[in-house]
Coordinates of C-alpha atoms in Angstrom, one line a residue:
Chain A
M1 CA -41.4 6.0 -19.4
A2 CA -38.0 7.6 -18.8
N3 CA -34.8 5.6 -19.3
R4 CA -32.9 4.4 -16.3
P5 CA -30.5 7.1 -15.3
G6 CA -26.8 6.4 -15.8
G7 CA -24.7 4.8 -18.5
E8 CA -24.3 1.2 -19.7
L9 CA -24.3 -1.6 -17.1
A10 CA -22.0 -4.6 -17.2
A11 CA -21.0 -7.6 -15.1
R12 CA -17.7 -7.2 -13.3
P13 CA -14.8 -9.2 -14.8
L14 CA -13.4 -12.1 -12.8
H15 CA -10.0 -13.2 -14.0
F16 CA -9.1 -16.8 -13.3
F17 CA -5.6 -18.0 -13.9
F18 CA -4.2 -21.6 -14.0
I19 CA -0.5 -21.4 -13.3
T20 CA 0.9 -24.8 -14.1
D21 CA 4.3 -26.5 -13.5
C22 CA 5.5 -28.0 -16.8
S23 CA 9.0 -29.0 -15.6
G24 CA 10.5 -32.3 -16.6
S25 CA 9.4 -34.1 -13.4
M26 CA 5.8 -33.5 -14.4
A27 CA 6.4 -36.0 -17.2
A28 CA 6.9 -38.8 -14.7
D29 CA 4.1 -41.1 -13.7
G30 CA 1.5 -39.5 -15.9
K31 CA 1.3 -36.2 -13.8
I32 CA 1.0 -33.8 -16.8
Q33 CA -1.6 -36.0 -18.5
A34 CA -3.6 -36.2 -15.3
L35 CA -3.4 -32.4 -15.0
N36 CA -4.6 -32.0 -18.7
N37 CA -7.5 -34.4 -18.1
A38 CA -8.5 -32.7 -14.8
V39 CA -8.6 -29.2 -16.3
R40 CA -10.5 -30.4 -19.3
E41 CA -13.0 -32.2 -17.1
A42 CA -13.4 -29.2 -14.9
L43 CA -14.4 -26.8 -17.7
P44 CA -18.1 -27.8 -18.0
H45 CA -18.5 -27.4 -14.2
M46 CA -16.8 -23.9 -14.4
R47 CA -19.3 -22.9 -17.2
R48 CA -22.2 -24.0 -15.0
V49 CA -20.9 -21.9 -12.1
A50 CA -20.3 -19.0 -14.3
D51 CA -23.9 -19.2 -15.7
E52 CA -25.2 -19.3 -12.2
N53 CA -23.4 -16.1 -11.3
P54 CA -24.4 -13.5 -14.0
N55 CA -22.9 -10.7 -12.0
A56 CA -19.4 -12.0 -12.9
Q57 CA -17.9 -12.2 -16.3
V58 CA -15.5 -15.1 -15.9
L59 CA -12.3 -14.8 -18.0
L60 CA -9.7 -17.6 -18.1
R61 CA -6.0 -17.6 -18.8
A62 CA -3.3 -20.2 -18.4
L63 CA 0.4 -19.7 -17.6
K64 CA 3.0 -22.5 -17.7
F65 CA 6.5 -22.5 -16.3
S66 CA 9.5 -24.7 -16.9
N67 CA 12.5 -23.0 -18.4
G68 CA 11.1 -19.5 -18.0
A69 CA 7.3 -18.8 -18.1
Q70 CA 5.1 -18.6 -21.1
W71 CA 1.4 -18.0 -21.6
H72 CA -0.5 -21.1 -22.6
V73 CA -3.6 -19.1 -23.1
S74 CA -2.6 -15.4 -23.1
Q75 CA -5.9 -13.6 -23.8
P76 CA -8.6 -13.3 -21.1
T77 CA -11.0 -15.8 -22.6
P78 CA -14.7 -16.1 -21.6
V79 CA -15.2 -19.4 -20.0
N80 CA -17.7 -20.6 -22.7
D81 CA -15.0 -20.1 -25.3
F82 CA -12.1 -21.5 -23.4
E83 CA -10.5 -24.7 -24.7
W84 CA -7.7 -26.6 -23.1
N85 CA -4.9 -27.8 -25.3
D86 CA -2.6 -30.4 -23.7
L87 CA 0.5 -29.2 -22.0
S88 CA 3.8 -31.2 -22.2
A89 CA 6.6 -31.3 -19.6
D90 CA 10.3 -30.5 -19.9
G91 CA 12.9 -28.4 -18.3
Q92 CA 13.4 -26.5 -15.0
T93 CA 10.8 -25.1 -12.4
D94 CA 11.0 -21.3 -12.9
M95 CA 8.1 -20.6 -10.6
G96 CA 9.4 -17.2 -9.6
R97 CA 9.5 -16.1 -13.2
A98 CA 5.8 -17.2 -13.6
L99 CA 4.8 -15.1 -10.6
S100 CA 6.6 -12.1 -12.0
V101 CA 4.8 -12.5 -15.4
L102 CA 1.5 -12.8 -13.5
A103 CA 2.3 -9.7 -11.5
N104 CA 2.6 -7.7 -14.7
E105 CA -0.9 -8.8 -15.8
L106 CA -2.4 -7.8 -12.4
K107 CA -1.3 -4.2 -12.7
M108 CA -3.9 -1.5 -13.2
P109 CA -4.2 -1.2 -16.2
P110 CA -4.6 -3.8 -17.7
M111 CA -6.7 -4.8 -14.7
S112 CA -9.6 -2.5 -14.0
E113 CA -10.5 -1.1 -10.6
R114 CA -14.0 -2.6 -10.7
A115 CA -12.8 -6.2 -11.2
L116 CA -13.7 -8.9 -8.8
P117 CA -10.7 -10.4 -6.9
P118 CA -8.8 -12.6 -9.4
V119 CA -8.4 -16.3 -8.7
L120 CA -4.9 -17.8 -9.0
V121 CA -4.5 -21.5 -9.0
L122 CA -0.9 -22.7 -8.8
I123 CA -0.2 -26.3 -9.5
S124 CA 3.3 -27.7 -9.0
D125 CA 5.1 -31.0 -8.2
G126 CA 8.5 -29.6 -7.2
Q127 CA 11.0 -27.1 -6.0
P128 CA 11.5 -23.7 -7.6
T129 CA 14.7 -23.6 -9.5
D130 CA 14.8 -19.8 -9.8
D131 CA 14.4 -16.8 -7.5
F132 CA 10.9 -17.6 -6.1
S133 CA 11.0 -14.9 -3.4
S134 CA 11.5 -12.1 -6.0
G135 CA 8.6 -13.4 -8.1
L136 CA 6.3 -13.7 -5.0
K137 CA 7.4 -10.2 -3.9
N138 CA 6.5 -8.8 -7.3
L139 CA 3.1 -10.5 -7.2
L140 CA 2.2 -9.4 -3.6
E141 CA 3.2 -5.8 -4.3
E142 CA 0.4 -5.5 -6.8
P143 CA -2.9 -4.6 -5.1
W144 CA -4.8 -7.2 -7.2
G145 CA -2.0 -9.7 -6.5
R146 CA -2.4 -9.2 -2.8
K147 CA -6.2 -9.3 -2.9
A148 CA -6.4 -12.3 -5.2
V149 CA -7.8 -15.6 -4.1
R150 CA -4.6 -17.8 -4.1
V151 CA -4.9 -21.6 -4.1
A152 CA -2.1 -24.0 -4.5
I153 CA -2.2 -27.7 -5.4
A154 CA 0.9 -29.8 -4.6
I155 CA 1.3 -32.9 -6.8
G156 CA 3.2 -35.7 -5.1
E157 CA 5.4 -35.8 -2.1
D158 CA 8.3 -33.9 -3.7
A159 CA 6.3 -30.7 -4.0
N160 CA 7.6 -27.9 -1.8
L161 CA 4.7 -27.1 0.5
K162 CA 6.6 -24.2 2.1
V163 CA 6.8 -22.2 -1.1
L164 CA 3.2 -23.0 -1.9
Q165 CA 2.1 -21.8 1.6
D166 CA 4.2 -18.6 1.0
F167 CA 2.3 -18.2 -2.3
I168 CA -1.1 -18.6 -0.5
D169 CA 0.1 -16.2 2.3
N170 CA -3.0 -17.0 4.4
P171 CA -2.9 -19.3 7.4
E172 CA -6.6 -20.2 6.8
I173 CA -5.8 -21.9 3.5
R174 CA -3.2 -24.8 3.2
P175 CA -1.8 -26.2 0.0
L176 CA -3.9 -29.1 -1.3
E177 CA -1.9 -32.3 -1.5
A178 CA -2.8 -34.5 -4.5
N179 CA -1.0 -37.8 -4.5
N180 CA -3.0 -39.5 -7.1
P181 CA -5.0 -38.6 -10.3
E182 CA -8.3 -38.8 -8.5
A183 CA -7.3 -36.3 -5.9
L184 CA -5.8 -33.9 -8.5
L185 CA -9.1 -34.1 -10.5
Y186 CA -11.1 -33.4 -7.3
Y187 CA -8.9 -30.4 -6.3
I188 CA -8.9 -28.8 -9.7
R189 CA -12.6 -29.1 -10.0
W190 CA -13.0 -27.7 -6.5
A191 CA -10.8 -24.7 -7.4
S192 CA -12.7 -24.2 -10.6
T193 CA -16.1 -24.3 -9.0
V194 CA -16.3 -23.7 -5.3
V195 CA -13.5 -21.1 -5.3
L196 CA -14.8 -19.6 -8.5
Q197 CA -18.3 -19.4 -6.9
K198 CA -17.0 -17.6 -3.8
A199 CA -14.9 -15.2 -5.8
S200 CA -17.9 -14.4 -8.1
E201 CA -20.1 -13.3 -5.2
P202 CA -20.5 -9.5 -4.8
A203 CA -18.3 -7.9 -2.3
N204 CA -18.7 -9.3 1.2
P205 CA -15.8 -7.4 2.6
A206 CA -13.6 -9.4 4.8
G207 CA -12.6 -6.0 6.2
L208 CA -9.1 -4.8 7.0
I209 CA -9.5 -6.6 10.3
A210 CA -9.5 -10.0 8.5
G211 CA -6.8 -9.4 6.0
G212 CA -9.1 -8.6 3.1
V213 CA -9.2 -11.9 1.3
V214 CA -12.2 -13.7 0.1
P215 CA -13.0 -16.5 2.6
I216 CA -13.3 -19.8 0.9
P217 CA -14.6 -23.1 2.3
L218 CA -12.2 -26.0 2.6
P219 CA -12.5 -29.0 0.2
A220 CA -14.1 -32.0 1.8
H221 CA -12.0 -34.5 -0.1
K222 CA -10.5 -37.4 1.9
S223 CA -7.9 -39.1 -0.2
D224 CA -7.3 -42.9 0.2
P225 CA -3.5 -43.2 0.8
T226 CA -3.6 -46.7 -0.7
N227 CA -4.3 -45.1 -4.1
D228 CA -1.2 -42.8 -3.9
V229 CA 1.1 -43.1 -6.8
W230 CA 3.0 -39.8 -6.7
Chain F
M1 CA -31.2 35.4 -2.5
T2 CA -31.7 31.8 -1.4
T3 CA -35.2 32.0 0.1
G4 CA -37.4 29.6 -1.8
N5 CA -34.8 26.9 -2.3
I6 CA -36.0 23.5 -1.0
M7 CA -34.3 20.2 -0.5
R8 CA -35.8 17.0 -1.6
V9 CA -34.6 13.5 -0.7
L10 CA -35.3 10.5 -2.8
S11 CA -34.2 7.0 -1.8
A12 CA -34.6 3.3 -2.5
S13 CA -32.9 0.1 -1.4
V14 CA -33.1 -3.3 -3.0
P15 CA -31.6 -6.6 -1.8
G16 CA -29.0 -8.5 -3.8
R17 CA -29.6 -11.8 -5.6
K18 CA -27.9 -13.8 -2.9
H19 CA -30.1 -12.3 -0.2
R20 CA -33.3 -12.7 -2.2
M21 CA -32.6 -16.3 -3.0
G22 CA -31.4 -17.2 0.5
G23 CA -34.1 -15.3 2.3
T24 CA -31.6 -13.3 4.2
P25 CA -32.0 -9.6 4.9
N26 CA -30.7 -6.7 2.9
Q27 CA -27.5 -5.7 4.6
D28 CA -27.8 -2.0 3.5
A29 CA -29.7 0.6 5.5
I30 CA -30.7 4.2 4.7
A31 CA -32.2 7.0 6.8
W32 CA -32.8 10.7 6.1
V33 CA -34.5 13.8 7.3
E34 CA -35.5 16.8 5.3
N35 CA -36.6 20.1 6.9
L36 CA -38.2 22.3 4.4
E37 CA -38.5 25.2 6.8
R38 CA -34.8 25.2 7.7
Q39 CA -33.7 24.2 4.2
T40 CA -31.8 21.3 5.5
A41 CA -31.5 17.7 4.5
I42 CA -29.4 14.8 5.9
L43 CA -29.1 11.5 4.2
C44 CA -27.2 8.5 5.6
L45 CA -26.5 5.1 4.0
S46 CA -24.7 2.1 5.4
D47 CA -23.5 -1.2 3.8
G48 CA -23.3 -4.1 6.3
H49 CA -20.4 -6.4 5.5
G50 CA -22.6 -9.5 5.2
N51 CA -19.5 -11.7 5.3
V52 CA -19.2 -14.8 7.6
G53 CA -17.8 -12.7 10.4
G54 CA -20.4 -9.9 9.9
F55 CA -23.4 -12.1 10.7
R56 CA -25.3 -9.2 12.3
S57 CA -24.3 -6.5 9.9
D58 CA -27.9 -5.9 8.8
R59 CA -28.4 -4.6 12.4
G60 CA -25.0 -2.9 12.3
S61 CA -25.9 -0.9 9.2
R62 CA -29.2 0.2 10.8
F63 CA -27.4 1.4 13.9
A64 CA -24.9 3.2 11.7
V65 CA -27.4 5.3 9.8
Q66 CA -29.3 6.3 13.0
A67 CA -26.0 7.2 14.8
A68 CA -25.0 9.4 11.8
L69 CA -28.4 11.0 11.5
H70 CA -28.5 12.0 15.2
S71 CA -24.9 13.2 15.2
L72 CA -25.3 15.3 12.1
E73 CA -28.5 16.8 13.3
A74 CA -26.7 18.0 16.4
F75 CA -23.7 19.2 14.4
I76 CA -25.8 21.3 12.0
A77 CA -27.7 22.9 14.9
W78 CA -24.3 23.8 16.4
F79 CA -22.9 26.1 13.7
D80 CA -24.5 29.2 12.1
P81 CA -24.2 30.2 8.5
G82 CA -21.5 32.8 9.3
V83 CA -19.0 30.4 10.9
D84 CA -15.6 30.0 9.4
P85 CA -15.9 27.0 6.9
I86 CA -12.4 25.8 7.9
K87 CA -13.6 25.4 11.4
V88 CA -16.7 23.6 10.2
Q89 CA -14.7 21.2 8.2
D90 CA -12.2 20.6 11.1
A91 CA -15.1 19.9 13.4
L92 CA -16.8 17.7 10.9
L93 CA -13.7 15.5 10.6
E94 CA -12.6 15.7 14.3
R95 CA -15.8 15.7 16.3
V96 CA -18.6 14.1 14.3
P97 CA -16.9 10.7 13.5
R98 CA -16.1 10.2 17.2
E99 CA -19.7 10.9 18.0
I100 CA -21.0 8.6 15.4
V101 CA -18.6 5.7 16.5
R102 CA -19.6 6.2 20.1
R103 CA -23.3 6.1 19.3
W104 CA -22.8 3.1 17.1
R105 CA -20.8 1.2 19.6
D106 CA -23.4 2.0 22.3
A107 CA -26.2 0.7 20.1
V108 CA -24.2 -2.5 19.4
A109 CA -23.4 -3.0 23.1
S110 CA -27.1 -2.6 23.9
D111 CA -28.1 -5.1 21.2
L112 CA -25.5 -7.6 22.4
F113 CA -26.9 -7.3 25.9
E114 CA -30.5 -7.8 24.8
R115 CA -29.7 -10.4 22.1
P116 CA -26.6 -12.4 23.0
F117 CA -25.1 -14.4 20.2
K118 CA -27.2 -17.5 19.5
S119 CA -25.6 -20.9 19.4
E120 CA -26.5 -21.3 15.7
E121 CA -24.9 -18.0 14.9
M122 CA -21.7 -19.1 16.6
S123 CA -21.6 -22.6 15.2
R124 CA -22.0 -21.2 11.6
Y125 CA -19.2 -18.8 12.3
F126 CA -16.9 -21.4 13.9
S127 CA -17.4 -23.9 11.1
S128 CA -16.2 -21.3 8.6
R129 CA -12.9 -20.8 10.4
V130 CA -10.0 -23.1 10.0
N131 CA -7.6 -22.2 12.8
A132 CA -8.3 -21.7 16.5
S133 CA -7.0 -18.1 16.7
S134 CA -9.4 -16.8 14.0
R135 CA -12.3 -18.7 15.8
W136 CA -11.7 -16.5 18.8
E137 CA -12.3 -13.3 16.8
A138 CA -16.1 -13.4 17.3
V139 CA -15.6 -14.0 21.0
L140 CA -12.8 -11.4 21.6
N141 CA -14.3 -8.8 19.2
P142 CA -18.1 -9.3 19.0
V143 CA -18.5 -5.8 17.5
A144 CA -17.1 -7.2 14.2
A145 CA -20.3 -9.2 13.8
Y146 CA -22.0 -5.8 13.2
G147 CA -19.4 -4.3 10.8
A148 CA -20.7 -1.7 8.4
T149 CA -19.6 1.2 6.3
L150 CA -21.1 4.7 6.4
L151 CA -21.9 7.4 3.9
A152 CA -23.5 10.6 5.2
V153 CA -24.3 13.8 3.2
F154 CA -26.1 17.0 4.3
V155 CA -27.2 20.3 2.9
C156 CA -28.0 23.2 5.2
A157 CA -28.3 27.0 5.1
A158 CA -24.5 27.4 5.6
G159 CA -23.4 24.9 2.9
W160 CA -23.1 21.2 2.2
G161 CA -20.9 18.5 3.4
C162 CA -20.3 14.8 3.6
L163 CA -18.6 12.0 5.6
Q164 CA -17.5 8.6 4.4
L165 CA -16.1 5.6 6.1
G166 CA -15.4 2.6 3.9
D167 CA -16.5 1.8 0.3
G168 CA -19.5 3.3 -1.6
D169 CA -19.7 6.5 -3.5
I170 CA -20.7 10.1 -3.1
L171 CA -21.0 12.3 -6.3
V172 CA -21.9 16.0 -6.2
L173 CA -23.3 18.0 -9.1
T174 CA -23.0 21.8 -8.9
G175 CA -23.4 24.4 -11.6
S176 CA -20.5 23.1 -13.6
D177 CA -22.5 20.1 -14.8
Q178 CA -19.5 17.8 -14.1
P179 CA -20.1 15.6 -11.1
F180 CA -17.2 15.1 -8.8
R181 CA -16.2 13.2 -5.7
P182 CA -16.0 15.5 -2.7
V183 CA -13.8 13.1 -0.8
P184 CA -10.9 11.1 -2.2
V185 CA -11.2 7.4 -2.8
D186 CA -9.6 5.4 0.0
E187 CA -7.2 3.0 -1.7
R188 CA -7.7 0.5 1.0
C189 CA -11.4 0.1 0.0
R190 CA -10.9 -1.9 -3.2
G191 CA -11.6 -5.6 -3.9
V192 CA -12.9 -7.2 -0.8
E193 CA -11.4 -4.8 1.8
T194 CA -13.0 -1.9 3.4
T195 CA -12.6 0.2 6.4
S196 CA -15.4 -0.2 8.9
L197 CA -17.1 1.0 12.0
C198 CA -16.1 -2.2 13.7
L199 CA -12.4 -1.5 13.4
P200 CA -10.5 -0.1 16.4
E201 CA -10.3 3.7 16.2
A202 CA -12.7 3.8 13.2
W203 CA -13.1 7.5 13.5
R204 CA -9.6 8.0 12.2
D205 CA -10.6 6.4 8.8
F206 CA -13.4 8.9 8.1
R207 CA -13.1 11.2 5.1
A208 CA -14.9 14.5 5.2
A209 CA -15.7 17.6 3.1
F210 CA -17.6 20.8 3.7
L211 CA -18.2 23.7 1.3
P212 CA -19.8 26.9 2.3
R213 CA -22.8 27.9 0.2
Q214 CA -21.3 31.1 -1.0
D215 CA -18.6 29.1 -2.8
T216 CA -20.8 26.6 -4.6
E217 CA -24.5 25.8 -4.7
V218 CA -25.1 22.1 -4.9
R219 CA -27.8 20.9 -7.3
L220 CA -27.8 17.2 -6.6
I221 CA -25.8 14.9 -4.3
L222 CA -25.8 11.2 -5.1
A223 CA -24.8 8.7 -2.4
A224 CA -24.8 5.0 -3.0
T225 CA -23.5 1.7 -1.6
D226 CA -20.9 0.0 -3.7
G227 CA -23.3 -2.3 -5.5
Y228 CA -24.5 0.7 -7.5
A229 CA -21.2 1.8 -9.0
N230 CA -20.1 -1.8 -9.4
S231 CA -23.0 -2.4 -11.8
F232 CA -21.8 0.2 -14.4
K233 CA -19.6 -0.8 -17.3
D234 CA -17.0 1.8 -16.3
E235 CA -16.4 5.0 -14.4
A236 CA -17.7 7.2 -17.2
A237 CA -21.0 5.3 -17.2
F238 CA -21.3 5.8 -13.5
F239 CA -20.4 9.5 -13.7
Q240 CA -23.2 10.0 -16.2
A241 CA -25.8 9.1 -13.5
P242 CA -26.1 12.4 -11.5
R243 CA -27.0 14.5 -14.5
D244 CA -29.3 11.8 -15.8
W245 CA -31.1 11.6 -12.4
L246 CA -31.4 15.4 -12.3
R247 CA -32.8 15.5 -15.9
T248 CA -35.3 12.7 -15.1
I249 CA -36.4 14.4 -11.9
R250 CA -37.0 17.6 -13.9
T251 CA -38.9 16.0 -16.6
E252 CA -40.8 13.3 -14.7
G253 CA -41.2 15.0 -11.3
V254 CA -39.8 13.8 -7.9
D255 CA -42.8 11.6 -7.0
E256 CA -42.8 9.8 -10.3
V257 CA -39.0 9.2 -10.1
E258 CA -39.2 8.0 -6.6
K259 CA -41.8 5.4 -7.6
K260 CA -39.5 4.1 -10.4
M261 CA -36.4 4.0 -8.3
P262 CA -36.8 0.4 -6.9
E263 CA -37.3 -0.9 -10.4
W264 CA -34.3 0.8 -11.8
L265 CA -32.2 -0.2 -8.8
A266 CA -33.2 -3.8 -9.3
D267 CA -31.4 -3.6 -12.7
H268 CA -28.3 -2.5 -10.9
S269 CA -28.6 -5.2 -8.3
A270 CA -29.1 -7.9 -10.9
M271 CA -25.9 -6.8 -12.6
S272 CA -23.7 -6.3 -9.5
G273 CA -25.4 -9.1 -7.6
D274 CA -25.1 -7.0 -4.5
D275 CA -27.6 -5.1 -2.3
V276 CA -28.0 -1.6 -3.9
T277 CA -29.0 1.5 -2.0
L278 CA -29.2 4.9 -3.5
G279 CA -30.1 8.3 -2.0
L280 CA -30.3 11.6 -3.8
I281 CA -30.6 15.1 -2.3
V282 CA -31.9 17.5 -4.9
R283 CA -32.2 21.2 -4.5
E284 CA -34.9 23.0 -6.4
L285 CA -36.9 26.2 -6.3
E286 CA -40.4 26.2 -4.8
D287 CA -41.9 26.1 -8.3
G288 CA -40.0 22.9 -9.0
R289 CA -37.4 24.5 -11.2
D290 CA -33.7 23.7 -10.7
I291 CA -31.5 26.5 -9.3
Y292 CA -29.6 26.3 -12.6
E293 CA -30.9 25.9 -16.1
L294 CA -30.9 22.3 -17.0
N295 CA -30.0 22.7 -20.7
E296 CA -27.4 25.4 -20.1
G297 CA -25.7 23.9 -17.2
D298 CA -23.4 26.8 -16.4
K299 CA -26.1 29.4 -16.3
Y300 CA -26.7 30.4 -12.7
E301 CA -30.4 31.3 -12.1
S302 CA -31.1 31.6 -8.4
G303 CA -29.0 34.7 -7.8
G304 CA -27.0 33.1 -5.0
D305 CA -26.8 34.5 -1.5

């Protein structure tokens, strides 16, 4: 029997980024530890979703921002090999710098044309202290930045919902407000599973008519305000 | 001397994993005609969007390939081999897309009249939309429910040509052995975006190419919905496909290859997760030989026109 015509086959890469606020305020009331716990708890669920979607090769990275922005996990890491080392909190909220660093990684190359839309999960409890607008402009100028699935989680009532909505840049999706550890856990798991699942699906074009973003279902979580601590 | 050249069309379409598991229909469609006597072949493929808003795109893609097939049949009958190729290309880009879009919209309108949206279709659609303005889309622009792309290729006595709207791929193999894209990639059609028949003034987004036969003899044209190219590791692996298909057809025979196509395409669908539809137009001599030597790709055998 003849061989299948054509060269080697491979699943399409799906780049998933955690973009985490590590400013000093995240040290208060156990926020940073709740974030660390939530990401660690979400990983097995991410692996399950990745296993169920063999057409996507899920690659994780993590970027942190406080005074400037630094990679916490710099290399695109297969989800089965990804380990979460605890973040600590200190310094300012250079969110704009983080988006500029991210924009560089979403250029082609290093991104490939055949990638699935990346997933960007921004988690913050505060106000940007640098030039957020320039960072966002840099990100949205990149084709993969524009087409990325962008989700934002606001921790506590001091989080700037306006800048998080600007980051999302889609009126269909609102920032998710986590005012207690249980809600943060829920939303990080939701982003790591439901959003990942939708982004892993083969192209179901939203079409230019719909703005060209992957449609994602909304989280069903109803937070009990009596549990709010942030 | 071109007498004795014949065109063969091979095609297959397989549903993606999501559609197989969910019991939902393949959103791709394919249709073709080959006329051995007139040495013409027309092959049309369409990829229905299959997104939440495109809840009837399986029907939209079927309407698309029929609209393109009829429009191109009429177009090919219109010009003779001696016509100025520039005029053919202009007409192909200016006239045919409008005709295709008109036919497609007529088919959609008839379908909507005969099968108005059902309440379950609308409630599923509404539940996926967050704000009121986007919920109105399906009501204000019901055509979007049928959104689909289009790839159309043809070979006739005068030459060969193609039309493309939206994503998907067309590769052409001539005597040079190096496949090429006859129309440029539309940068808007990356990620989850694509141009579509359902967009206003969709005819403006078509890309087209026509080459007269005296300039270049085509050996094989490959047209595929995006699930095919997306399954390859990279562009080089994808560009290897046309020559491999030709070699396999030459060694195994058209009928044998056509039998195996669904199985091979299933591998591609498993990798990309998407519906995969592939069509090939192959030109060969009556005795089954290629018009060029296979092993010495640049050697021209048929003698041309």
